[in-house]
Structure formats: structure tokens, C-alpha cells
JSON list of C-alpha atoms and ligand atoms in Angstrom, two decimals:
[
{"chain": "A", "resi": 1, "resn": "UNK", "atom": "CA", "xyz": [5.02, 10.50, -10.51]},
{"chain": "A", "resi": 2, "resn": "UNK", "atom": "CA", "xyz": [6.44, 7.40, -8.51]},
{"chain": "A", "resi": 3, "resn": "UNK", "atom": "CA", "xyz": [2.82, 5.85, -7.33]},
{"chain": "A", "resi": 4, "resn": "UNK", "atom": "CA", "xyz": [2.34, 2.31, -5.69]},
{"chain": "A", "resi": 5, "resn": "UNK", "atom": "CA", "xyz": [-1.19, 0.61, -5.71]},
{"chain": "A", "resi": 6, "resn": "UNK", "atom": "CA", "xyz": [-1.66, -0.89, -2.72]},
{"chain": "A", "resi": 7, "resn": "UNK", "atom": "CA", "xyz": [-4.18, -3.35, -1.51]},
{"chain": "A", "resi": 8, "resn": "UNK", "atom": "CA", "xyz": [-5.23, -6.00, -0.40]},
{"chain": "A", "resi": 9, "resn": "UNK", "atom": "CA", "xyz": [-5.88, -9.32, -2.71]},
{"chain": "A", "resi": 10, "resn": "UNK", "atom": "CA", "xyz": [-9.06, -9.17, -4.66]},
{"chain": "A", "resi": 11, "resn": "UNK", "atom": "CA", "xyz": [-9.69, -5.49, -4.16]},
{"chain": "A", "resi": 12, "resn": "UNK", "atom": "CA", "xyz": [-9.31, -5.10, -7.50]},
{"chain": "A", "resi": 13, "resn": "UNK", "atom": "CA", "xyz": [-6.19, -2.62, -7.39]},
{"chain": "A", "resi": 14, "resn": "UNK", "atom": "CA", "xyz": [-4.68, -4.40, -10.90]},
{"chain": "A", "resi": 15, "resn": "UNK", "atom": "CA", "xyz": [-7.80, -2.68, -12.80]},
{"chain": "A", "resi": 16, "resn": "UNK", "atom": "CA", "xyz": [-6.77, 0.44, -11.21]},
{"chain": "A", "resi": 17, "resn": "UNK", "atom": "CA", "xyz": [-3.41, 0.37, -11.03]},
{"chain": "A", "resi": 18, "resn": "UNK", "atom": "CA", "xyz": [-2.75, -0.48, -15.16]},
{"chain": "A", "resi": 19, "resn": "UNK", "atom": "CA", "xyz": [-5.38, 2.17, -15.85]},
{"chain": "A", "resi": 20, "resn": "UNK", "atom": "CA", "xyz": [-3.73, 4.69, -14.09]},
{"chain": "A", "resi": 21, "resn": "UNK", "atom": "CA", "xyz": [-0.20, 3.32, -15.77]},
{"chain": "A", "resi": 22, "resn": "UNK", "atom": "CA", "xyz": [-2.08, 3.76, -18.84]},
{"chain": "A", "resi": 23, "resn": "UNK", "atom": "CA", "xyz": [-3.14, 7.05, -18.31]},
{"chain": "A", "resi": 24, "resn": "UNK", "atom": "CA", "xyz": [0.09, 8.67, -16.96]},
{"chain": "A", "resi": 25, "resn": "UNK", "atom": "CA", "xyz": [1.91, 6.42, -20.13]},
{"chain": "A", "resi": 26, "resn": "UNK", "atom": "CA", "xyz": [4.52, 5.00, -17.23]},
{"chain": "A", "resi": 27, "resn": "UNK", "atom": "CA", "xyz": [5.53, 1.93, -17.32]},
{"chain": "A", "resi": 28, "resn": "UNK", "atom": "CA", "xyz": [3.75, -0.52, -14.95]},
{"chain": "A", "resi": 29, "resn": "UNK", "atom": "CA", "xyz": [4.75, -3.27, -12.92]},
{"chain": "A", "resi": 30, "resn": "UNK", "atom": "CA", "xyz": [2.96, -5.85, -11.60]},
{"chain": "A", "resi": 31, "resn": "UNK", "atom": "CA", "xyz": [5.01, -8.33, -9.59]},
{"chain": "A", "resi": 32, "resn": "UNK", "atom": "CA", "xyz": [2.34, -11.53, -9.86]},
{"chain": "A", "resi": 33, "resn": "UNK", "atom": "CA", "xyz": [2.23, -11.15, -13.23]},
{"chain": "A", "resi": 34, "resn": "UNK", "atom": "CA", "xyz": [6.27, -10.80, -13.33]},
{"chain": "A", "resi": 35, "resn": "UNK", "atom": "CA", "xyz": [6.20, -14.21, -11.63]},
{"chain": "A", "resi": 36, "resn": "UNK", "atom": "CA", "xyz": [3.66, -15.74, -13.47]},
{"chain": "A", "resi": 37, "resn": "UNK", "atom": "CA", "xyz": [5.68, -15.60, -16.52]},
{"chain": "A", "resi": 38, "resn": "UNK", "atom": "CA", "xyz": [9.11, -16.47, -14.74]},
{"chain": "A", "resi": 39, "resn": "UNK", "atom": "CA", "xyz": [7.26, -19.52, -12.89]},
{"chain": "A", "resi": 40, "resn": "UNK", "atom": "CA", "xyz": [6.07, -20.92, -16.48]},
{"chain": "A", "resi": 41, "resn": "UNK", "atom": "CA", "xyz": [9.37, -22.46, -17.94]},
{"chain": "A", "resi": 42, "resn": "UNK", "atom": "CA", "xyz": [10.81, -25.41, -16.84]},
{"chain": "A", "resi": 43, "resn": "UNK", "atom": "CA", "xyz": [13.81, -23.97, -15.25]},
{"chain": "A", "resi": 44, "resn": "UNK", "atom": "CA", "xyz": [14.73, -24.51, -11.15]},
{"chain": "A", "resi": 45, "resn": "UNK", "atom": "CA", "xyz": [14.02, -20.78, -10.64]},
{"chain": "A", "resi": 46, "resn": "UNK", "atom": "CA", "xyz": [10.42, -21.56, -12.10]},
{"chain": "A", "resi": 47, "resn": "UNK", "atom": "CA", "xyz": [9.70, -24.18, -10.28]},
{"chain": "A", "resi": 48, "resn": "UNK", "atom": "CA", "xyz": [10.53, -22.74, -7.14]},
{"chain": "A", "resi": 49, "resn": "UNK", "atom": "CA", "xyz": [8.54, -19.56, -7.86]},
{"chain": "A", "resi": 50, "resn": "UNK", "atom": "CA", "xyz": [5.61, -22.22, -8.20]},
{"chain": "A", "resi": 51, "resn": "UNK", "atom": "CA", "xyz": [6.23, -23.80, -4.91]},
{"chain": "A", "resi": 52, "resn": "UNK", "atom": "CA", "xyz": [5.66, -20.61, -2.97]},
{"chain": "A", "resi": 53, "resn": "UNK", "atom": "CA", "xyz": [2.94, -19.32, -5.21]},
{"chain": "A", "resi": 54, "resn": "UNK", "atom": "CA", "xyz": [0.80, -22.29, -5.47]},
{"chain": "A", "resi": 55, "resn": "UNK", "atom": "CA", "xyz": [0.60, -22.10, -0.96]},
{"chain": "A", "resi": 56, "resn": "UNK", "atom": "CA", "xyz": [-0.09, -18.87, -0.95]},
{"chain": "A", "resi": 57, "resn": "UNK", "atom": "CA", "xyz": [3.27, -17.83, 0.72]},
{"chain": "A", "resi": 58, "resn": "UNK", "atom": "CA", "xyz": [5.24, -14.92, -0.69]},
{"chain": "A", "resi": 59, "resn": "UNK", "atom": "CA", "xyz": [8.27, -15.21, -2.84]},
{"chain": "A", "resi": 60, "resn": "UNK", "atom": "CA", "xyz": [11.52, -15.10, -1.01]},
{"chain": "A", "resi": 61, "resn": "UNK", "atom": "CA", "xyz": [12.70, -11.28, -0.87]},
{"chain": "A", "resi": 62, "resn": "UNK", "atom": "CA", "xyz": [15.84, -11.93, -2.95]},
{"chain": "A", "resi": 63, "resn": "UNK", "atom": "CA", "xyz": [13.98, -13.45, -5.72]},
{"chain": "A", "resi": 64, "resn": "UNK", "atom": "CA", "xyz": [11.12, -10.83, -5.83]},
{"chain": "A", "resi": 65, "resn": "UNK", "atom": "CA", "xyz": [13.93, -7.29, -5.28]},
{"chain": "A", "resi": 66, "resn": "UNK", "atom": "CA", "xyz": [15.89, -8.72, -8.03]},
{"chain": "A", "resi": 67, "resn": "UNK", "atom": "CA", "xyz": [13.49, -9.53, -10.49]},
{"chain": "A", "resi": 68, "resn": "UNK", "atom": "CA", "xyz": [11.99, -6.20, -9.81]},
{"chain": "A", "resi": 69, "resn": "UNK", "atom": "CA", "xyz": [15.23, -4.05, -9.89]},
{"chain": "A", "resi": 70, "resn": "UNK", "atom": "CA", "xyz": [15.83, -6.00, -12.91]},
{"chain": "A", "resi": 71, "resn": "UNK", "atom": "CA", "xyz": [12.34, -4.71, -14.37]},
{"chain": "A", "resi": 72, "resn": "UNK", "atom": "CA", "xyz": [13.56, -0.91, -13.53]},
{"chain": "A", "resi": 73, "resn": "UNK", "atom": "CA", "xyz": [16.85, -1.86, -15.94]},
{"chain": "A", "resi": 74, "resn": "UNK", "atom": "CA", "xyz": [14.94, -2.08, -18.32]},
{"chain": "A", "resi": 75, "resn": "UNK", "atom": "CA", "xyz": [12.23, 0.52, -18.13]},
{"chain": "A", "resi": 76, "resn": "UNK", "atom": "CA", "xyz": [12.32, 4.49, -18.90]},
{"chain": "A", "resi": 77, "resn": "UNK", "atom": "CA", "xyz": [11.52, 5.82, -15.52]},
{"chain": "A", "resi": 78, "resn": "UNK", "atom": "CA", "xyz": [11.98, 9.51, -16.67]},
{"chain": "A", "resi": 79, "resn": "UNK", "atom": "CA", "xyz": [8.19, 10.15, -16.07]},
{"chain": "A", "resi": 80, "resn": "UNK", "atom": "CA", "xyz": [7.71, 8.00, -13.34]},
{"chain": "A", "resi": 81, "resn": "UNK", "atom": "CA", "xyz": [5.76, 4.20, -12.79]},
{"chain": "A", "resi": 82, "resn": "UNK", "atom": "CA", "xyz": [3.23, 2.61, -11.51]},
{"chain": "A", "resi": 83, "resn": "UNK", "atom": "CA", "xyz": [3.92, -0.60, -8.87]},
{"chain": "A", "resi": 84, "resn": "UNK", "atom": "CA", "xyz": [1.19, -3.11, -8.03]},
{"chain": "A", "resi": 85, "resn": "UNK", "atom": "CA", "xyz": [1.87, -5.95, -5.76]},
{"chain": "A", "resi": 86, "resn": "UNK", "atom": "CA", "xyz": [5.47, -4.50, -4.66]},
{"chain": "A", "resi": 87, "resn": "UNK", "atom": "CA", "xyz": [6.37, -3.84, -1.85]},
{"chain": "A", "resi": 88, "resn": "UNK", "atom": "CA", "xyz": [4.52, -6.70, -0.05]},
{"chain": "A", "resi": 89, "resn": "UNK", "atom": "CA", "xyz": [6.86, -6.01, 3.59]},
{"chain": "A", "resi": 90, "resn": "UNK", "atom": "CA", "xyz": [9.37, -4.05, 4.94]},
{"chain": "A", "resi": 91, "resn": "UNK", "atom": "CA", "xyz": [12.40, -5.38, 3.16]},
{"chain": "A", "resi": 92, "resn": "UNK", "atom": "CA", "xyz": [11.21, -4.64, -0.31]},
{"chain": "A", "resi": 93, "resn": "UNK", "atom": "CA", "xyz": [10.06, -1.20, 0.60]},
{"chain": "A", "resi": 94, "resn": "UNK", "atom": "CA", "xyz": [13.30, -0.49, 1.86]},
{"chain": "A", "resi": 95, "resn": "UNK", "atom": "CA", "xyz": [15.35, -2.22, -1.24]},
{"chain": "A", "resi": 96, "resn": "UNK", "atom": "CA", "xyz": [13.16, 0.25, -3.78]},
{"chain": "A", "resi": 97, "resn": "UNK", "atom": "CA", "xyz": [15.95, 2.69, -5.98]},
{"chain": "A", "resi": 98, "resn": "UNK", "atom": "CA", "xyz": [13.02, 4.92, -6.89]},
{"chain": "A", "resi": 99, "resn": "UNK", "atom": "CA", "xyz": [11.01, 7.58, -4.36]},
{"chain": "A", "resi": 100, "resn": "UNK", "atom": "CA", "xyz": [7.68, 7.00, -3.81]},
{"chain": "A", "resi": 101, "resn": "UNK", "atom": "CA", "xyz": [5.39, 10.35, -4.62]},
{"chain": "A", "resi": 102, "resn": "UNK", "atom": "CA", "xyz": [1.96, 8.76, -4.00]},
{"chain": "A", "resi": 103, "resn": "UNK", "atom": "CA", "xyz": [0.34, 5.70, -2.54]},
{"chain": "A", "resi": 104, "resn": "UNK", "atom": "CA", "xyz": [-3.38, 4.37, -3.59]},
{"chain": "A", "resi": 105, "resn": "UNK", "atom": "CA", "xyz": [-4.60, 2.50, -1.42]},
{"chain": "A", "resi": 106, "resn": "UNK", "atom": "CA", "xyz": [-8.15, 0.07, -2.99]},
{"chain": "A", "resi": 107, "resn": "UNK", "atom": "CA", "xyz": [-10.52, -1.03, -0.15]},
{"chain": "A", "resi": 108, "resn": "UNK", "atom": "CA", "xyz": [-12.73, -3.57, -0.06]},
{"chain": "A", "resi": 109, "resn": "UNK", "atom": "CA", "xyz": [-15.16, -5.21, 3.08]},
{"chain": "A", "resi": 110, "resn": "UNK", "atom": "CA", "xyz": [-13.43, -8.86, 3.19]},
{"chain": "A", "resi": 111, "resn": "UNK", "atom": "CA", "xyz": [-16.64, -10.52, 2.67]},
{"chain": "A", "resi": 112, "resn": "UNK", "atom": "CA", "xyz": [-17.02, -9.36, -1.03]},
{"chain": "A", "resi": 113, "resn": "UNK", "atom": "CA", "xyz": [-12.90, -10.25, -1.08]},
{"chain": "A", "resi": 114, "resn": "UNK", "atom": "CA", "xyz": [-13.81, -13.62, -0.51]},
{"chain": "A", "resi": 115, "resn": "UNK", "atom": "CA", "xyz": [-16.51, -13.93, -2.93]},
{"chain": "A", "resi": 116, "resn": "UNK", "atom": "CA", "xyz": [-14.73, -12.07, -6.09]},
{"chain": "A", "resi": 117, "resn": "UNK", "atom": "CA", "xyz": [-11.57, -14.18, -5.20]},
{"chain": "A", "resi": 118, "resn": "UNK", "atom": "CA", "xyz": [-13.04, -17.38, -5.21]},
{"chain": "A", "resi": 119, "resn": "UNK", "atom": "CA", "xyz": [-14.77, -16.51, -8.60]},
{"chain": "A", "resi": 120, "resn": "UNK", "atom": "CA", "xyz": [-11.59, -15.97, -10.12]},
{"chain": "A", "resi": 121, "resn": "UNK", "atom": "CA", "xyz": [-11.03, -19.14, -10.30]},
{"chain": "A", "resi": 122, "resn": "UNK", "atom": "CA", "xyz": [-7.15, -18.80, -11.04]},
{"chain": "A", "resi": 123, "resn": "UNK", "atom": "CA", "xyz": [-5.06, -21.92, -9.40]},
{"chain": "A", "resi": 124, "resn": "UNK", "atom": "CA", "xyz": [-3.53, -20.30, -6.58]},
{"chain": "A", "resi": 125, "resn": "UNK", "atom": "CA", "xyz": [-7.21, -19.14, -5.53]},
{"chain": "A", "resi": 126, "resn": "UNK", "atom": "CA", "xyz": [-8.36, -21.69, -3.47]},
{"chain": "A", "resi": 127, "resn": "UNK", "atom": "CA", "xyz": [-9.91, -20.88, 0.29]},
{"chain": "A", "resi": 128, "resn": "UNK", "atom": "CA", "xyz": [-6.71, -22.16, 2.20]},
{"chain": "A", "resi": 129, "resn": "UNK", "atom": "CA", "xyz": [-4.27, -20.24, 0.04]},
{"chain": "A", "resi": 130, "resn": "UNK", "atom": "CA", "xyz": [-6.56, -16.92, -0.33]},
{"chain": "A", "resi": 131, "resn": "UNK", "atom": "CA", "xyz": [-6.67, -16.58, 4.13]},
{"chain": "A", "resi": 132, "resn": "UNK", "atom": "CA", "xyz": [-3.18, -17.39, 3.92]},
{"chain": "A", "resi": 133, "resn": "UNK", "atom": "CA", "xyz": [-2.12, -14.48, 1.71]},
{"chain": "A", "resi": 134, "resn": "UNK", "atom": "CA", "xyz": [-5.09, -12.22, 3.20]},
{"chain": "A", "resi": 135, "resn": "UNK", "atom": "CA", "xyz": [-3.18, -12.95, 6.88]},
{"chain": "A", "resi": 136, "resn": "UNK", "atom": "CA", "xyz": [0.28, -12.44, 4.91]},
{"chain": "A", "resi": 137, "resn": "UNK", "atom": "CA", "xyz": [-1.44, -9.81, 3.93]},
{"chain": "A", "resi": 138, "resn": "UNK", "atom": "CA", "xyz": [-2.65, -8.00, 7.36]},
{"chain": "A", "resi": 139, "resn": "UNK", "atom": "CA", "xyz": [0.91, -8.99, 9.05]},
{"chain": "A", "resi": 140, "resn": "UNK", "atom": "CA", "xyz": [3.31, -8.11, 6.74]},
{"chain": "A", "resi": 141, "resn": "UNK", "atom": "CA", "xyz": [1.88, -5.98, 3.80]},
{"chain": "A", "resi": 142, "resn": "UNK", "atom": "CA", "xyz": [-0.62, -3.83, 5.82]},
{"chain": "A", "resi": 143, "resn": "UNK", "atom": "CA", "xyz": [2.01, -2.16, 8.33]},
{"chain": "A", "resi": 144, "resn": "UNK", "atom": "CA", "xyz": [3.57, -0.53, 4.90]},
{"chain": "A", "resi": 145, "resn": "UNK", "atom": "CA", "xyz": [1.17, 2.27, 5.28]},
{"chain": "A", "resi": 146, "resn": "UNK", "atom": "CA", "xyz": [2.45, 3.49, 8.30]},
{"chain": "A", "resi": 147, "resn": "UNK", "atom": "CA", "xyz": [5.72, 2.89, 7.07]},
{"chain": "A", "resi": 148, "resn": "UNK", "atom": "CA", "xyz": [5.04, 5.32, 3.64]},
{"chain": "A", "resi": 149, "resn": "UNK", "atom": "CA", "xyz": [3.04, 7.58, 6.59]},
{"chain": "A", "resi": 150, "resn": "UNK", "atom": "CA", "xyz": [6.24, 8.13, 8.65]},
{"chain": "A", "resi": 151, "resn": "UNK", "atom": "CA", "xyz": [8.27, 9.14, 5.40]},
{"chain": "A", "resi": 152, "resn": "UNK", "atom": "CA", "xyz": [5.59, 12.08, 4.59]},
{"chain": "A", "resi": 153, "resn": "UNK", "atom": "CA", "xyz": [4.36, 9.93, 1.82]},
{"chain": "A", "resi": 154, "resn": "UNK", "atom": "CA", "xyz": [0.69, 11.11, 0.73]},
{"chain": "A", "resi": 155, "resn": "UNK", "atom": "CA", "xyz": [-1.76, 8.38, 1.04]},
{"chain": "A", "resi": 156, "resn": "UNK", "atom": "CA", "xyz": [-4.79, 8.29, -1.01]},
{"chain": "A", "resi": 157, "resn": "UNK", "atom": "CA", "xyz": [-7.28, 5.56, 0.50]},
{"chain": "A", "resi": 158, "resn": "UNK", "atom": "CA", "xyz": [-10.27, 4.85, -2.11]},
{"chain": "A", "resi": 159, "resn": "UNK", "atom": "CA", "xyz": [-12.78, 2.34, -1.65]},
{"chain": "A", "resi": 160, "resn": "UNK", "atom": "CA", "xyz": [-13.52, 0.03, -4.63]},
{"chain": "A", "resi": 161, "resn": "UNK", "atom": "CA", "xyz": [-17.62, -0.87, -3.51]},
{"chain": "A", "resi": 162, "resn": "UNK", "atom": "CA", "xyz": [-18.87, 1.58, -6.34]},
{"chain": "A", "resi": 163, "resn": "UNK", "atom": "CA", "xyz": [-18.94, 0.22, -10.11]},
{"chain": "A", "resi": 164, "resn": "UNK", "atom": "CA", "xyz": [-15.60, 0.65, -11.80]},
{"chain": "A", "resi": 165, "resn": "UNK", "atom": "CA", "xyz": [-16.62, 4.04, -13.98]},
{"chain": "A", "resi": 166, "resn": "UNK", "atom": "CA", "xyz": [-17.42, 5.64, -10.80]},
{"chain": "A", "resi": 167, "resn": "UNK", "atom": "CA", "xyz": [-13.89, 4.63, -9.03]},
{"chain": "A", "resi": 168, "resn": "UNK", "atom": "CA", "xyz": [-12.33, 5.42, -12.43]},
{"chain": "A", "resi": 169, "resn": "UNK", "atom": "CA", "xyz": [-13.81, 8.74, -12.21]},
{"chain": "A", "resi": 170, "resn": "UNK", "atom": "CA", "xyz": [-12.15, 9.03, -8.60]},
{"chain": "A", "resi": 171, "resn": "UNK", "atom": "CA", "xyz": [-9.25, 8.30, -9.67]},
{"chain": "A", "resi": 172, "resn": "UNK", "atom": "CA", "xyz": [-9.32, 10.68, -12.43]},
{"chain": "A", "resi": 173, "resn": "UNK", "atom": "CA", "xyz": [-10.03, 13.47, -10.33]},
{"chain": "A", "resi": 174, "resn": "UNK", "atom": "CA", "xyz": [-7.53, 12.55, -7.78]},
{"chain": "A", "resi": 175, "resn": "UNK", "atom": "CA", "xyz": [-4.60, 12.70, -10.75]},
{"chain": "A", "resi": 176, "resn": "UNK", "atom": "CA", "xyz": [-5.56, 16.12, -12.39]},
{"chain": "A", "resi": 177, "resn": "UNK", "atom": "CA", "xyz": [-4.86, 17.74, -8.77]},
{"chain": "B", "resi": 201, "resn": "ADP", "atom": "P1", "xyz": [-2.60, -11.51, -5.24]},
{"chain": "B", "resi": 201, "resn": "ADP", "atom": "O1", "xyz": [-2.59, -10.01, -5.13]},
{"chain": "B", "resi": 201, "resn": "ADP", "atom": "O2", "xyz": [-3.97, -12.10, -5.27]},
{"chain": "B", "resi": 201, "resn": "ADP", "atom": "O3", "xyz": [-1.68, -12.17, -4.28]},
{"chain": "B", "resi": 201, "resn": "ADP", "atom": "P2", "xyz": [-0.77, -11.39, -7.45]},
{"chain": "B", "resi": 201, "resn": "ADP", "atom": "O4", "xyz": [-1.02, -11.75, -8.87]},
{"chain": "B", "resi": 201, "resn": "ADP", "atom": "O5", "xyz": [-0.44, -9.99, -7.12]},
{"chain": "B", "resi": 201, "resn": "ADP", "atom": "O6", "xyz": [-2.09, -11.86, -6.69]},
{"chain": "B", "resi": 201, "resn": "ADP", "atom": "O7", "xyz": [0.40, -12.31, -6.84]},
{"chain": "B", "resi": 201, "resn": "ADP", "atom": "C1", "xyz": [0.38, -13.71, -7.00]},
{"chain": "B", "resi": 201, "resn": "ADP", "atom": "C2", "xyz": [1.44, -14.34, -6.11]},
{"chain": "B", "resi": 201, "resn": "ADP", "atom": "O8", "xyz": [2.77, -13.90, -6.52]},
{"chain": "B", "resi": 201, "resn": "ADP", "atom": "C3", "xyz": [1.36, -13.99, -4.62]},
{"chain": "B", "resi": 201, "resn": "ADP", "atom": "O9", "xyz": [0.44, -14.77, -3.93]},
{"chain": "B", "resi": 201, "resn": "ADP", "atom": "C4", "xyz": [2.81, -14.24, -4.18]},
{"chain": "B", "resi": 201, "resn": "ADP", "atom": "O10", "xyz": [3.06, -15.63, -4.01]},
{"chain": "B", "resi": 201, "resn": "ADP", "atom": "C5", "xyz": [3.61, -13.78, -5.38]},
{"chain": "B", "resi": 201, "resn": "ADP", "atom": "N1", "xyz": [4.03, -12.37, -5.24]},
{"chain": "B", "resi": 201, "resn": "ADP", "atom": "C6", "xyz": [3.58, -11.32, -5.96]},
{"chain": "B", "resi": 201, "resn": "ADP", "atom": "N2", "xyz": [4.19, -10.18, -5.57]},
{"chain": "B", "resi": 201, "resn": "ADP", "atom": "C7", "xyz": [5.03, -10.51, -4.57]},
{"chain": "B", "resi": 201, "resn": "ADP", "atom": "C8", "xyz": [5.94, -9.78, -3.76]},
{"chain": "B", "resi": 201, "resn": "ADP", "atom": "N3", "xyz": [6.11, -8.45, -3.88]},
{"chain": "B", "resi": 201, "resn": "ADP", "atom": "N4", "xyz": [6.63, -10.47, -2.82]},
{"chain": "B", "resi": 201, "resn": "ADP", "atom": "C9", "xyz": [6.50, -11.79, -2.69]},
{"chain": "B", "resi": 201, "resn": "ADP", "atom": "N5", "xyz": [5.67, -12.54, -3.42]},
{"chain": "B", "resi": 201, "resn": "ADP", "atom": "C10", "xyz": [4.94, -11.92, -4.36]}
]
């Protein structure tokens, strides 16, 4: 199964969506991560990668589809994957090879957002950059669902206020049916 976990920042969707990676045994990927690690070398790549992380703004489209297609090259997608972070807009949704089969999408009120985001503590988590990628987030990322809704993808919406053993437990249920 093809399944995207989709949400907004500091829902909490990574815990869920390498769980649920983890308990299909598909590979899993996570763009931030993916450009955490090409944004740590020295190279001109990197340091752009940097640039648009460390504001807050999205990585240009180009960058992100090829480093993610790239990612697919060299993973066995036989029984299917789990994507969390991509797509964050229309143009990556629409450059994905694979079929999506399912999209999970983690809630959270934006006042407890805030808070967990800000306890993070990781550089690009300051208040200026986290309301610029939470309105990124509501313009360009959010209109996705209706996009997956109008190509008869299933949407699953769960709401990540419970403890994480109880949304675990959701989620468990949700992938035996
Ligand atoms: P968050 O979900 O809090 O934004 P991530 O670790 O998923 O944290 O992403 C960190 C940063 O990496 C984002 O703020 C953005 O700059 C960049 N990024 C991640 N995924 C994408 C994507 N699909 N398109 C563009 N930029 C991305």
C-alpha cells in the first residue's frame, strides 16, 4: 500500500508515519530528513538547501521531485511506501511515479502546534519561521486533500490529542481493515 502522512508541522505525523513504515516493512521517506542530510556537506547544493530551510520557505520543486524520485531508484517499492513531508503542493503531487492508495491525515488544535514546536528546539524552529511554514502550510500544502479527494483517494483524518499508544492503537486498527 502507497500511503502518504499528511499534516501539518508539529502534529507529530513523523512518529506515525515511520511506525506505520515499520509496521508494513516499506520503505519510508521523509523529505526533511532527506534534506537534512543533503544540506550538511559543504557543497553549493547544501548550502542552498540551507538557505530555504533555515526561513522557513520550501525547497524549490526541482530540487525536492528529484531528490525524491531519486529516493524511489533506489528503494524496493514492490510492497508499497510510506511518504511524510511529500507532496507539500500541487506540483509534487502531480510529479509522483507511484499511486497513492491511502492518505493519513494527523490533526492537531494550532495552539498545542505552537507549543510542541517551539519545544523542539531544532534551528529552523523559531516563531517567525514556524507561522511561515504553518501559512506555507494552509496555502499550499492543505488544498492537497481535496486534490487526493477528487482522484477517489481514501482519506483517513486522525487526530493526534490522545497519548501516542492510543493513536498507535488507531492506527493499528485502521491498517488490519
Ligand atoms: P516540518 O514538517 O516541521 O516542516 P520537516 O523536517 O518535514 O519539518 O521539513 C523541514 C524543512 O525541509 C521544511 O521546512 C522545508 O524547508 C523542507 N522540506 C521538507 N519537505 C519538503 C517538500 N516536500 N518540499 C519543499 N520543501 C520541503
Amino acid at each position: 500500500m502507497n500511503i502518504i502522512v499528511f499534516g501539518a508541522q508539529g502534529t507529530g505525523k513523523s512518529t506515525y508515519a515511520r511506525y506505520i513504515a515499520e509496521k508494513l516493512c516499506v520503505p519510508y521517506v521523509y523529505s526533511g530528513d532527506l534534506f537534512r542530510q543533503m544540506s550538511s556537506g559543504n557543497t553549493p547544493l547544501g548550502k542552498k538547501i540551507r538557505d530555504y530551510v533555515s526561513q522557513g520557505l520550501l525547497v524549490p520543486d526541482e530540487i525536492v521531485i528529484s531528490a525524491v524520485i531519486d529516493c524511489l531508484k533506489k528503494s524496493d517499492l514492490s510492497n508499497g511506501i510510506v511518504f511524510d513531508g511529500f507532496p507539500r503542493n500541487l506540483k509534487q503531487a502531480k510529479a509522483l511515479p507511484t499511486d497513492i492508495d491511502l492518505v493519513i491525515h494527523i490533526t492537531l488544535p494550532e495552539k498545542i502546534i505552537l507549543e510542541r514546536l517551539l519545544k523542539r528546539g531544532r534551528s529552523d524552529d523559531t516563531i517567525e519561521t514556524i507561522r511561515k511554514r504553518l501559512e506555507i502550510y494552509s496555502n499550499e500544502t492543505a488544498p492537497l486533500l481535496k486534490f487526493y479527494q477528487e482522484n477517489g483517494v481514501k482519506i483517513i483524518e486522525i487526530d493526534n490529542t490522545p497519548p501516542i499508544g492510543v493513536v498507535k492503537r488507531q492506527i493499528d486498527d485502521l491498517l488490519k481493515k
